[in-house]
Amino acid sequence: MPLEKAHIKNFRNIEEALLTFDNGFNLIIGDNRSGKTSLIEALHFLFSYRSFRTQNLQETISQHASQNFVQGIFINAAGKRIKARVERRRNNTSSVFTCDDSAITKLSNWVKHAPAMLVNSDIHQLISGSPQGRRKLLDWGVFHVEPLFEVSWKTFSRLLKQRNALLKRSPEKEVVTTWDKLFVEAAEEVTRHREMHIAKYTPVICELGKRVLGEEQIKLTYHRGWPEGVSLKETLSLTLARDTKIKNTEYGPHRADISVTIGKGSSRYFSSRGEQKLLGYIMSAAQTILLNQEKDLQCIILCDDLESELDENSSRLLIEMLATLPHPTIVTSITGAGGLYKKIDPHVFHVKHGVFSQNPSL
Ligand SMILES: Nc1ncnc2c1ncn2[C@@H]1O[C@H](COP(=O)(O)OP(=O)(O)OP(=O)(O)O)[C@@H](O)[C@H]1O
Ligand SMILES: [Mg+2]
């Protein structure tokens, strides 16, 4: 659902901003400490009800203020304008989230209609970091594209929690084994959805890899979360003594991972930082393309500090790739990258001390 306008009040150093976005490429230019990341964080807050910078959302309230809000006007598939608003008060630990003035109680319903893909300057960690980030990105796509995944995942998560609770009570082997039948069924369902998604996801990544990295031999290998060549049922039975000792379930789809290989080498160990960044962008963008192809849904792409640690050619290829995506994109940059953006004719904003000016020339 495209975001047409945003109204931000008392969010970090942004006292008040009223912004109208283009449905294509929006470029925010500003010096260090001007408010670029604050804007991306505020918009992300509206889409996800979370901050990627802090668990403590009170920190986002401007120092002098007692409350903040981020409000957006979205246009739905029928062309109707929808107002969403998230508000935080200093004296209250929860936020108020409304859509057309009615409280949103089920966040996943909102996220389904207004998906956002966030790409930060630490995107290289998607490749170099722990499996958690890769699982999160994979599940972002599976959640949006495979309709039954949400139910399967919720069932599996509940069973995992219950199994771990059971292990904490040092139960009889038979009790856990009976429980494991349901656990295995749910785990296999989650795995099936993820594998189906990866089969669609890989060709899109290869296509973008060709354009941005000049490399189409990108291979994704899905590791299910338990050893190859053995069933999960067998694995759980073999590791029950250990699971009981550590009071935790060691194997299952909650431990899945994706390894990425470019050419012959594992990108986690062999790719340079810049290459990992480009790969992170490619993997994120590929999910949004798939979402558009499979669900005819437009998401928004939020990129902070796009050019950081990238050379001119890599930045240019990345900018051109983002500009061809079927989604609105909001990108921040310190310099505007020496005219690299001119070719794609972006909608430009400048920001200084938290104050935004719209439509000046690049
Ligand atoms: N709660 C807050 N109230 C007021 N100001 C804040 C608050 N939190 C952070 N700031 C300030 O907001 C300013 C803008 O921060 P922001 O991270 O958005 O800058 P930026 O433009 O992304 O800079 P950089 O290019 O260095 O990443 C900083 O000076 C920061 O100290
Ligand atoms: Mg920043």
Tab-separated table of C-alpha atoms and ligand atoms in Angstrom:
chain	number	residue	atom	x	y	z
A	1	MET	CA	0.000	0.000	0.000
A	2	PRO	CA	1.775	3.172	-1.112
A	3	LEU	CA	2.441	5.842	1.498
A	4	GLU	CA	1.330	9.187	0.150
A	5	LYS	CA	1.968	11.502	3.105
A	6	ALA	CA	3.584	11.372	6.513
A	7	HIS	CA	3.112	13.651	9.484
A	8	ILE	CA	5.786	13.247	12.162
A	9	LYS	CA	5.736	15.053	15.491
A	10	ASN	CA	8.412	15.085	18.234
A	11	PHE	CA	10.280	12.067	16.942
A	12	ARG	CA	13.949	12.344	18.048
A	13	ASN	CA	15.286	15.588	16.503
A	14	ILE	CA	12.274	15.986	14.178
A	15	GLU	CA	9.991	18.509	15.854
A	16	GLU	CA	7.426	18.448	13.079
A	17	ALA	CA	7.558	17.238	9.479
A	18	LEU	CA	4.825	17.077	6.855
A	19	LEU	CA	6.079	15.122	3.875
A	20	THR	CA	4.473	14.106	0.600
A	21	PHE	CA	6.215	11.174	-1.046
A	22	ASP	CA	6.513	10.217	-4.658
A	23	ASN	CA	5.425	6.724	-5.645
A	24	GLY	CA	8.900	6.211	-7.160
A	25	PHE	CA	12.317	7.101	-5.766
A	26	ASN	CA	12.531	9.543	-2.836
A	27	LEU	CA	15.968	10.785	-1.845
A	28	ILE	CA	16.639	12.416	1.546
A	29	ILE	CA	19.929	14.328	1.676
A	30	GLY	CA	21.432	15.646	4.892
A	31	ASP	CA	24.639	15.973	6.893
A	32	ASN	CA	25.557	13.848	9.879
A	33	ARG	CA	23.107	14.387	12.760
A	34	SER	CA	20.561	16.101	10.508
A	35	GLY	CA	17.749	13.547	11.063
A	36	LYS	CA	17.997	11.041	8.186
A	37	THR	CA	17.986	7.897	10.314
A	38	SER	CA	15.338	9.460	12.547
A	39	LEU	CA	13.046	9.790	9.525
A	40	ILE	CA	13.641	6.183	8.426
A	41	GLU	CA	13.082	5.040	12.029
A	42	ALA	CA	9.851	7.061	12.294
A	43	LEU	CA	8.481	5.607	9.058
A	44	HIS	CA	9.535	2.109	10.038
A	45	PHE	CA	7.755	2.638	13.369
A	46	LEU	CA	4.553	3.401	11.449
A	47	PHE	CA	4.882	0.220	9.384
A	48	SER	CA	6.033	-2.166	12.069
A	49	TYR	CA	5.181	-0.632	15.445
A	50	ARG	CA	8.831	-1.140	16.428
A	51	SER	CA	12.121	0.660	16.340
A	52	PHE	CA	15.232	-0.881	14.788
A	53	ARG	CA	17.384	1.273	17.095
A	54	THR	CA	15.930	0.648	20.503
A	55	GLN	CA	13.676	-1.658	22.494
A	56	ASN	CA	12.696	1.326	24.611
A	57	LEU	CA	10.393	3.352	22.398
A	58	GLN	CA	10.281	6.214	24.930
A	59	GLU	CA	13.767	7.089	23.649
A	60	THR	CA	12.244	8.100	20.322
A	61	ILE	CA	10.264	10.933	21.955
A	62	SER	CA	12.063	14.267	21.475
A	63	GLN	CA	13.846	15.280	24.659
A	64	HIS	CA	11.648	18.326	25.324
A	65	ALA	CA	8.323	16.596	24.535
A	66	SER	CA	5.955	14.334	26.453
A	67	GLN	CA	4.637	12.392	23.466
A	68	ASN	CA	5.257	11.772	19.786
A	69	PHE	CA	3.339	10.417	16.822
A	70	VAL	CA	3.847	9.289	13.267
A	71	GLN	CA	0.859	9.438	10.993
A	72	GLY	CA	0.619	8.248	7.398
A	73	ILE	CA	-1.898	8.502	4.604
A	74	PHE	CA	-1.857	5.331	2.532
A	75	ILE	CA	-3.699	4.525	-0.686
A	76	ASN	CA	-5.237	1.050	-0.737
A	77	ALA	CA	-5.821	-1.213	-3.769
A	78	ALA	CA	-9.277	0.312	-4.326
A	79	GLY	CA	-7.754	3.814	-4.405
A	80	LYS	CA	-9.185	4.728	-0.984
A	81	ARG	CA	-7.084	6.819	1.422
A	82	ILE	CA	-6.365	5.201	4.785
A	83	LYS	CA	-4.953	6.999	7.800
A	84	ALA	CA	-2.649	5.061	10.120
A	85	ARG	CA	-1.169	6.549	13.240
A	86	VAL	CA	1.165	5.376	15.959
A	87	GLU	CA	1.570	7.392	19.112
A	88	ARG	CA	3.844	7.099	22.123
A	89	ARG	CA	3.562	8.859	25.493
A	90	ARG	CA	6.412	9.291	27.940
A	91	ASN	CA	4.305	8.251	30.906
A	92	ASN	CA	2.905	5.152	29.210
A	93	THR	CA	4.873	2.044	28.273
A	94	SER	CA	2.651	1.011	25.369
A	95	SER	CA	1.943	2.742	22.070
A	96	VAL	CA	-1.437	3.546	20.568
A	97	PHE	CA	-1.821	2.288	17.023
A	98	THR	CA	-4.863	3.230	14.976
A	99	CYS	CA	-6.071	2.776	11.436
A	100	ASP	CA	-8.784	5.225	10.331
A	101	ASP	CA	-9.146	6.106	14.028
A	102	SER	CA	-9.913	2.499	15.135
A	103	ALA	CA	-7.378	0.723	17.316
A	104	ILE	CA	-5.279	-1.939	15.598
A	105	THR	CA	-5.170	-4.982	17.829
A	106	LYS	CA	-3.692	-7.549	15.436
A	107	LEU	CA	-0.436	-6.197	14.099
A	108	SER	CA	0.044	-8.995	11.560
A	109	ASN	CA	-3.122	-7.835	9.729
A	110	TRP	CA	-1.681	-4.355	9.384
A	111	VAL	CA	1.775	-5.618	8.332
A	112	LYS	CA	0.143	-7.819	5.672
A	113	HIS	CA	-1.458	-4.789	4.037
A	114	ALA	CA	1.431	-2.384	4.488
A	115	PRO	CA	4.675	-4.317	4.143
A	116	ALA	CA	7.930	-2.429	4.481
A	117	MET	CA	11.459	-3.611	3.737
A	118	LEU	CA	14.145	-1.915	5.779
A	119	VAL	CA	17.775	-1.885	4.641
A	120	ASN	CA	20.285	-0.313	7.024
A	121	SER	CA	23.943	0.479	6.566
A	122	ASP	CA	24.761	-2.693	8.547
A	123	ILE	CA	23.092	-4.835	5.879
A	124	HIS	CA	26.389	-6.737	5.351
A	125	GLN	CA	25.561	-8.478	8.655
A	126	LEU	CA	22.773	-10.264	6.873
A	127	ILE	CA	25.549	-12.276	5.232
A	128	SER	CA	28.319	-12.138	7.847
A	129	GLY	CA	26.152	-12.291	10.956
A	130	SER	CA	24.153	-14.972	12.760
A	131	PRO	CA	21.456	-17.122	11.084
A	132	GLN	CA	18.725	-15.143	12.856
A	133	GLY	CA	18.891	-12.245	10.376
A	134	ARG	CA	18.755	-14.575	7.382
A	135	ARG	CA	15.812	-16.489	8.865
A	136	LYS	CA	14.022	-13.200	9.532
A	137	LEU	CA	14.423	-12.062	5.930
A	138	LEU	CA	13.388	-15.462	4.597
A	139	ASP	CA	10.295	-15.520	6.801
A	140	TRP	CA	9.395	-11.952	5.804
A	141	GLY	CA	8.907	-13.268	2.274
A	142	VAL	CA	7.311	-16.583	3.258
A	143	PHE	CA	4.855	-14.757	5.553
A	144	HIS	CA	3.762	-12.384	2.790
A	145	VAL	CA	3.793	-14.801	-0.142
A	146	GLU	CA	2.734	-18.225	1.242
A	147	PRO	CA	-0.771	-17.740	2.717
A	148	LEU	CA	-0.663	-20.711	5.128
A	149	PHE	CA	2.759	-20.004	6.592
A	150	GLU	CA	1.524	-17.715	9.365
A	151	VAL	CA	-0.697	-20.435	10.864
A	152	SER	CA	2.025	-23.100	10.504
A	153	TRP	CA	4.596	-20.863	12.138
A	154	LYS	CA	2.322	-19.956	15.034
A	155	THR	CA	1.485	-23.626	15.627
A	156	PHE	CA	5.150	-24.583	15.516
A	157	SER	CA	6.195	-21.734	17.854
A	158	ARG	CA	3.539	-22.734	20.375
A	159	LEU	CA	4.626	-26.390	20.278
A	160	LEU	CA	8.285	-25.405	20.624
A	161	LYS	CA	7.473	-23.309	23.687
A	162	GLN	CA	5.475	-26.146	25.195
A	163	ARG	CA	8.214	-28.711	24.444
A	164	ASN	CA	10.820	-26.491	26.120
A	165	ALA	CA	8.536	-26.066	29.138
A	166	LEU	CA	8.159	-29.838	29.278
A	167	LEU	CA	11.947	-30.344	29.105
A	168	LYS	CA	12.368	-28.012	32.064
A	169	ARG	CA	10.282	-30.416	34.151
A	170	SER	CA	12.626	-33.412	33.318
A	171	PRO	CA	9.783	-35.545	31.970
A	172	GLU	CA	9.527	-39.244	31.122
A	173	LYS	CA	10.883	-40.105	27.664
A	174	GLU	CA	7.450	-41.422	26.567
A	175	VAL	CA	5.754	-38.120	27.390
A	176	VAL	CA	8.131	-36.120	25.180
A	177	THR	CA	7.992	-38.697	22.390
A	178	THR	CA	4.198	-38.454	22.243
A	179	TRP	CA	4.479	-34.692	22.172
A	180	ASP	CA	7.104	-34.841	19.401
A	181	LYS	CA	4.663	-36.269	16.868
A	182	LEU	CA	2.827	-32.924	16.719
A	183	PHE	CA	6.089	-30.998	16.910
A	184	VAL	CA	7.528	-32.855	13.891
A	185	GLU	CA	4.354	-32.344	11.834
A	186	ALA	CA	4.387	-28.600	12.481
A	187	ALA	CA	8.153	-28.369	11.843
A	188	GLU	CA	7.811	-30.139	8.498
A	189	GLU	CA	4.990	-27.823	7.471
A	190	VAL	CA	7.126	-24.743	8.233
A	191	THR	CA	10.016	-26.305	6.304
A	192	ARG	CA	7.791	-27.085	3.321
A	193	HIS	CA	6.636	-23.448	3.064
A	194	ARG	CA	10.177	-22.144	3.350
A	195	GLU	CA	11.532	-24.554	0.721
A	196	MET	CA	8.725	-23.668	-1.677
A	197	HIS	CA	9.559	-20.005	-1.202
A	198	ILE	CA	13.292	-20.494	-1.761
A	199	ALA	CA	12.592	-22.203	-5.092
A	200	LYS	CA	10.857	-18.988	-6.281
A	201	TYR	CA	13.283	-16.653	-4.517
A	202	THR	CA	16.560	-18.000	-5.955
A	203	PRO	CA	15.982	-17.084	-9.646
A	204	VAL	CA	15.012	-13.522	-8.652
A	205	ILE	CA	18.247	-13.191	-6.648
A	206	CYS	CA	20.288	-14.505	-9.598
A	207	GLU	CA	18.684	-11.993	-11.939
A	208	LEU	CA	19.487	-9.066	-9.607
A	209	GLY	CA	22.967	-10.520	-8.963
A	210	LYS	CA	23.694	-10.358	-12.670
A	211	ARG	CA	22.756	-6.678	-12.752
A	212	VAL	CA	24.367	-5.473	-9.541
A	213	LEU	CA	27.308	-7.823	-8.990
A	214	GLY	CA	27.877	-8.990	-12.563
A	215	GLU	CA	27.456	-12.469	-11.092
A	216	GLU	CA	24.550	-14.778	-11.728
A	217	GLN	CA	25.969	-17.866	-10.031
A	218	ILE	CA	24.419	-17.101	-6.673
A	219	LYS	CA	23.308	-20.217	-4.861
A	220	LEU	CA	21.126	-20.378	-1.782
A	221	THR	CA	21.252	-23.518	0.300
A	222	TYR	CA	18.564	-23.975	2.912
A	223	HIS	CA	19.610	-25.785	6.069
A	224	ARG	CA	16.462	-27.055	7.749
A	225	GLY	CA	17.747	-26.831	11.304
A	226	TRP	CA	18.575	-30.495	11.827
A	227	PRO	CA	21.277	-32.739	10.286
A	228	GLU	CA	21.069	-33.774	6.638
A	229	GLY	CA	20.004	-37.319	5.824
A	230	VAL	CA	18.173	-37.845	9.121
A	231	SER	CA	14.515	-37.187	9.867
A	232	LEU	CA	13.589	-34.678	12.568
A	233	LYS	CA	11.797	-37.462	14.459
A	234	GLU	CA	15.021	-39.475	14.566
A	235	THR	CA	17.080	-36.413	15.465
A	236	LEU	CA	14.789	-35.528	18.390
A	237	SER	CA	14.929	-39.068	19.665
A	238	LEU	CA	18.757	-39.163	19.425
A	239	THR	CA	19.150	-35.793	21.150
A	240	LEU	CA	16.474	-36.130	23.814
A	241	ALA	CA	18.950	-36.779	26.631
A	242	ARG	CA	20.905	-33.674	25.686
A	243	ASP	CA	17.749	-31.566	25.206
A	244	THR	CA	16.580	-32.643	28.657
A	245	LYS	CA	19.954	-31.706	30.125
A	246	ILE	CA	20.073	-28.251	28.518
A	247	LYS	CA	16.264	-27.878	28.946
A	248	ASN	CA	15.962	-26.643	25.392
A	249	THR	CA	15.152	-28.010	21.925
A	250	GLU	CA	18.347	-27.844	19.951
A	251	TYR	CA	17.100	-28.955	16.535
A	252	GLY	CA	14.180	-27.795	14.422
A	253	PRO	CA	13.194	-25.046	11.959
A	254	HIS	CA	13.862	-22.411	14.644
A	255	ARG	CA	17.542	-23.183	13.975
A	256	ALA	CA	17.322	-23.067	10.159
A	257	ASP	CA	19.775	-21.071	8.086
A	258	ILE	CA	20.500	-20.115	4.496
A	259	SER	CA	24.018	-20.193	3.149
A	260	VAL	CA	24.813	-18.030	0.168
A	261	THR	CA	27.488	-18.955	-2.338
A	262	ILE	CA	28.783	-16.669	-5.047
A	263	GLY	CA	30.737	-18.485	-7.735
A	264	LYS	CA	32.607	-21.094	-5.723
A	265	GLY	CA	32.965	-19.437	-2.333
A	266	SER	CA	30.721	-18.982	0.685
A	267	SER	CA	29.856	-15.294	0.790
A	268	ARG	CA	29.902	-15.394	4.597
A	269	TYR	CA	33.625	-16.125	4.643
A	270	PHE	CA	34.961	-14.972	1.257
A	271	SER	CA	32.996	-11.909	0.130
A	272	SER	CA	34.310	-8.419	0.829
A	273	ARG	CA	32.277	-6.037	3.011
A	274	GLY	CA	31.047	-4.144	-0.086
A	275	GLU	CA	30.091	-7.379	-1.795
A	276	GLN	CA	28.196	-8.507	1.307
A	277	LYS	CA	26.341	-5.198	1.348
A	278	LEU	CA	25.337	-5.539	-2.287
A	279	LEU	CA	24.261	-9.104	-1.666
A	280	GLY	CA	22.203	-7.966	1.328
A	281	TYR	CA	20.468	-5.381	-0.859
A	282	ILE	CA	19.878	-7.980	-3.571
A	283	MET	CA	18.374	-10.483	-1.123
A	284	SER	CA	16.109	-7.829	0.392
A	285	ALA	CA	15.015	-6.411	-2.968
A	286	ALA	CA	14.371	-9.907	-4.363
A	287	GLN	CA	11.824	-10.520	-1.592
A	288	THR	CA	9.951	-7.356	-2.531
A	289	ILE	CA	9.922	-8.300	-6.232
A	290	LEU	CA	8.531	-11.711	-5.363
A	291	LEU	CA	5.867	-10.103	-3.213
A	292	ASN	CA	4.839	-7.951	-6.141
A	293	GLN	CA	4.853	-10.883	-8.604
A	294	GLU	CA	2.995	-13.323	-6.406
A	295	LYS	CA	0.574	-11.062	-4.549
A	296	ASP	CA	0.435	-7.941	-6.666
A	297	LEU	CA	1.304	-6.073	-3.464
A	298	GLN	CA	3.385	-2.926	-3.318
A	299	CYS	CA	5.657	-2.550	-0.352
A	300	ILE	CA	7.850	0.356	0.631
A	301	ILE	CA	11.628	0.107	0.698
A	302	LEU	CA	13.430	2.159	3.349
A	303	CYS	CA	17.210	2.425	2.875
A	304	ASP	CA	19.414	4.335	5.277
A	305	ASP	CA	22.859	5.546	4.149
A	306	LEU	CA	22.742	3.762	0.853
A	307	GLU	CA	26.238	4.541	-0.399
A	308	SER	CA	28.141	3.957	2.821
A	309	GLU	CA	31.230	1.811	2.114
A	310	LEU	CA	30.286	1.363	-1.549
A	311	ASP	CA	32.379	2.607	-4.463
A	312	GLU	CA	30.891	4.812	-7.176
A	313	ASN	CA	30.176	2.028	-9.639
A	314	SER	CA	28.563	-0.222	-7.022
A	315	SER	CA	26.432	2.681	-5.759
A	316	ARG	CA	25.342	3.503	-9.306
A	317	LEU	CA	24.344	-0.103	-10.093
A	318	LEU	CA	22.493	-0.374	-6.786
A	319	ILE	CA	20.637	2.919	-7.279
A	320	GLU	CA	19.636	1.877	-10.794
A	321	MET	CA	18.419	-1.493	-9.531
A	322	LEU	CA	16.329	0.119	-6.772
A	323	ALA	CA	14.869	2.618	-9.228
A	324	THR	CA	13.506	-0.183	-11.416
A	325	LEU	CA	11.690	-1.936	-8.562
A	326	PRO	CA	7.903	-1.813	-8.668
A	327	HIS	CA	7.783	-0.079	-5.262
A	328	PRO	CA	8.255	3.357	-3.766
A	329	THR	CA	11.687	3.719	-2.238
A	330	ILE	CA	12.919	6.151	0.410
A	331	VAL	CA	16.694	6.432	0.480
A	332	THR	CA	18.928	8.603	2.651
A	333	SER	CA	22.308	9.930	1.620
A	334	ILE	CA	24.820	12.341	3.084
A	335	THR	CA	26.025	13.821	-0.183
A	336	GLY	CA	23.538	12.852	-2.862
A	337	ALA	CA	26.537	10.890	-4.200
A	338	GLY	CA	28.021	13.382	-6.618
A	339	GLY	CA	25.146	13.334	-9.082
A	340	LEU	CA	24.778	9.533	-9.163
A	341	TYR	CA	21.063	9.939	-8.532
A	342	LYS	CA	20.482	12.526	-11.290
A	343	LYS	CA	19.891	9.903	-13.963
A	344	ILE	CA	16.915	8.384	-12.129
A	345	ASP	CA	15.328	11.791	-11.445
A	346	PRO	CA	14.438	11.266	-7.773
A	347	HIS	CA	12.012	13.257	-5.647
A	348	VAL	CA	14.464	15.127	-3.389
A	349	PHE	CA	14.199	16.316	0.212
A	350	HIS	CA	16.920	18.097	2.146
A	351	VAL	CA	17.085	17.824	5.907
A	352	LYS	CA	18.881	20.150	8.335
A	353	HIS	CA	18.556	19.990	12.142
A	354	GLY	CA	15.414	17.870	11.793
A	355	VAL	CA	13.708	20.281	9.357
A	356	PHE	CA	12.822	18.934	5.895
A	357	SER	CA	12.516	20.959	2.713
A	358	GLN	CA	10.912	19.341	-0.243
A	359	ASN	CA	11.556	19.369	-3.973
A	360	PRO	CA	14.725	21.406	-4.168
A	361	SER	CA	17.063	20.525	-7.007
A	362	LEU	CA	19.603	17.775	-6.538
B	1	LIG	N1	15.039	11.609	21.714
B	1	LIG	C1	15.748	12.531	21.063
B	1	LIG	N2	15.423	13.838	21.183
B	1	LIG	C2	16.100	14.792	20.508
B	1	LIG	N3	17.143	14.528	19.693
B	1	LIG	C3	17.513	13.252	19.548
B	1	LIG	C4	16.845	12.178	20.225
B	1	LIG	N4	17.436	11.027	19.882
B	1	LIG	C5	18.430	11.347	19.053
B	1	LIG	N5	18.493	12.673	18.837
B	1	LIG	C6	19.424	13.449	17.984
B	1	LIG	O1	18.912	13.494	16.669
B	1	LIG	C7	19.972	13.881	15.804
B	1	LIG	C8	19.770	13.206	14.468
B	1	LIG	O2	20.102	11.847	14.563
B	1	LIG	P1	20.056	10.901	13.279
B	1	LIG	O3	20.587	9.591	13.717
B	1	LIG	O4	18.721	10.951	12.664
B	1	LIG	O5	21.115	11.623	12.314
B	1	LIG	P2	21.566	11.242	10.839
B	1	LIG	O6	21.154	12.347	9.926
B	1	LIG	O7	21.100	9.881	10.502
B	1	LIG	O8	23.149	11.282	10.990
B	1	LIG	P3	24.312	10.330	10.420
B	1	LIG	O9	24.588	10.790	9.027
B	1	LIG	O10	25.434	10.596	11.327
B	1	LIG	O11	23.835	8.921	10.499
B	1	LIG	C9	21.253	13.527	16.533
B	1	LIG	O12	21.945	14.732	16.840
B	1	LIG	C10	20.781	12.830	17.798
B	1	LIG	O13	21.603	13.082	18.894
B	2	MG	MG	22.092	8.087	10.208
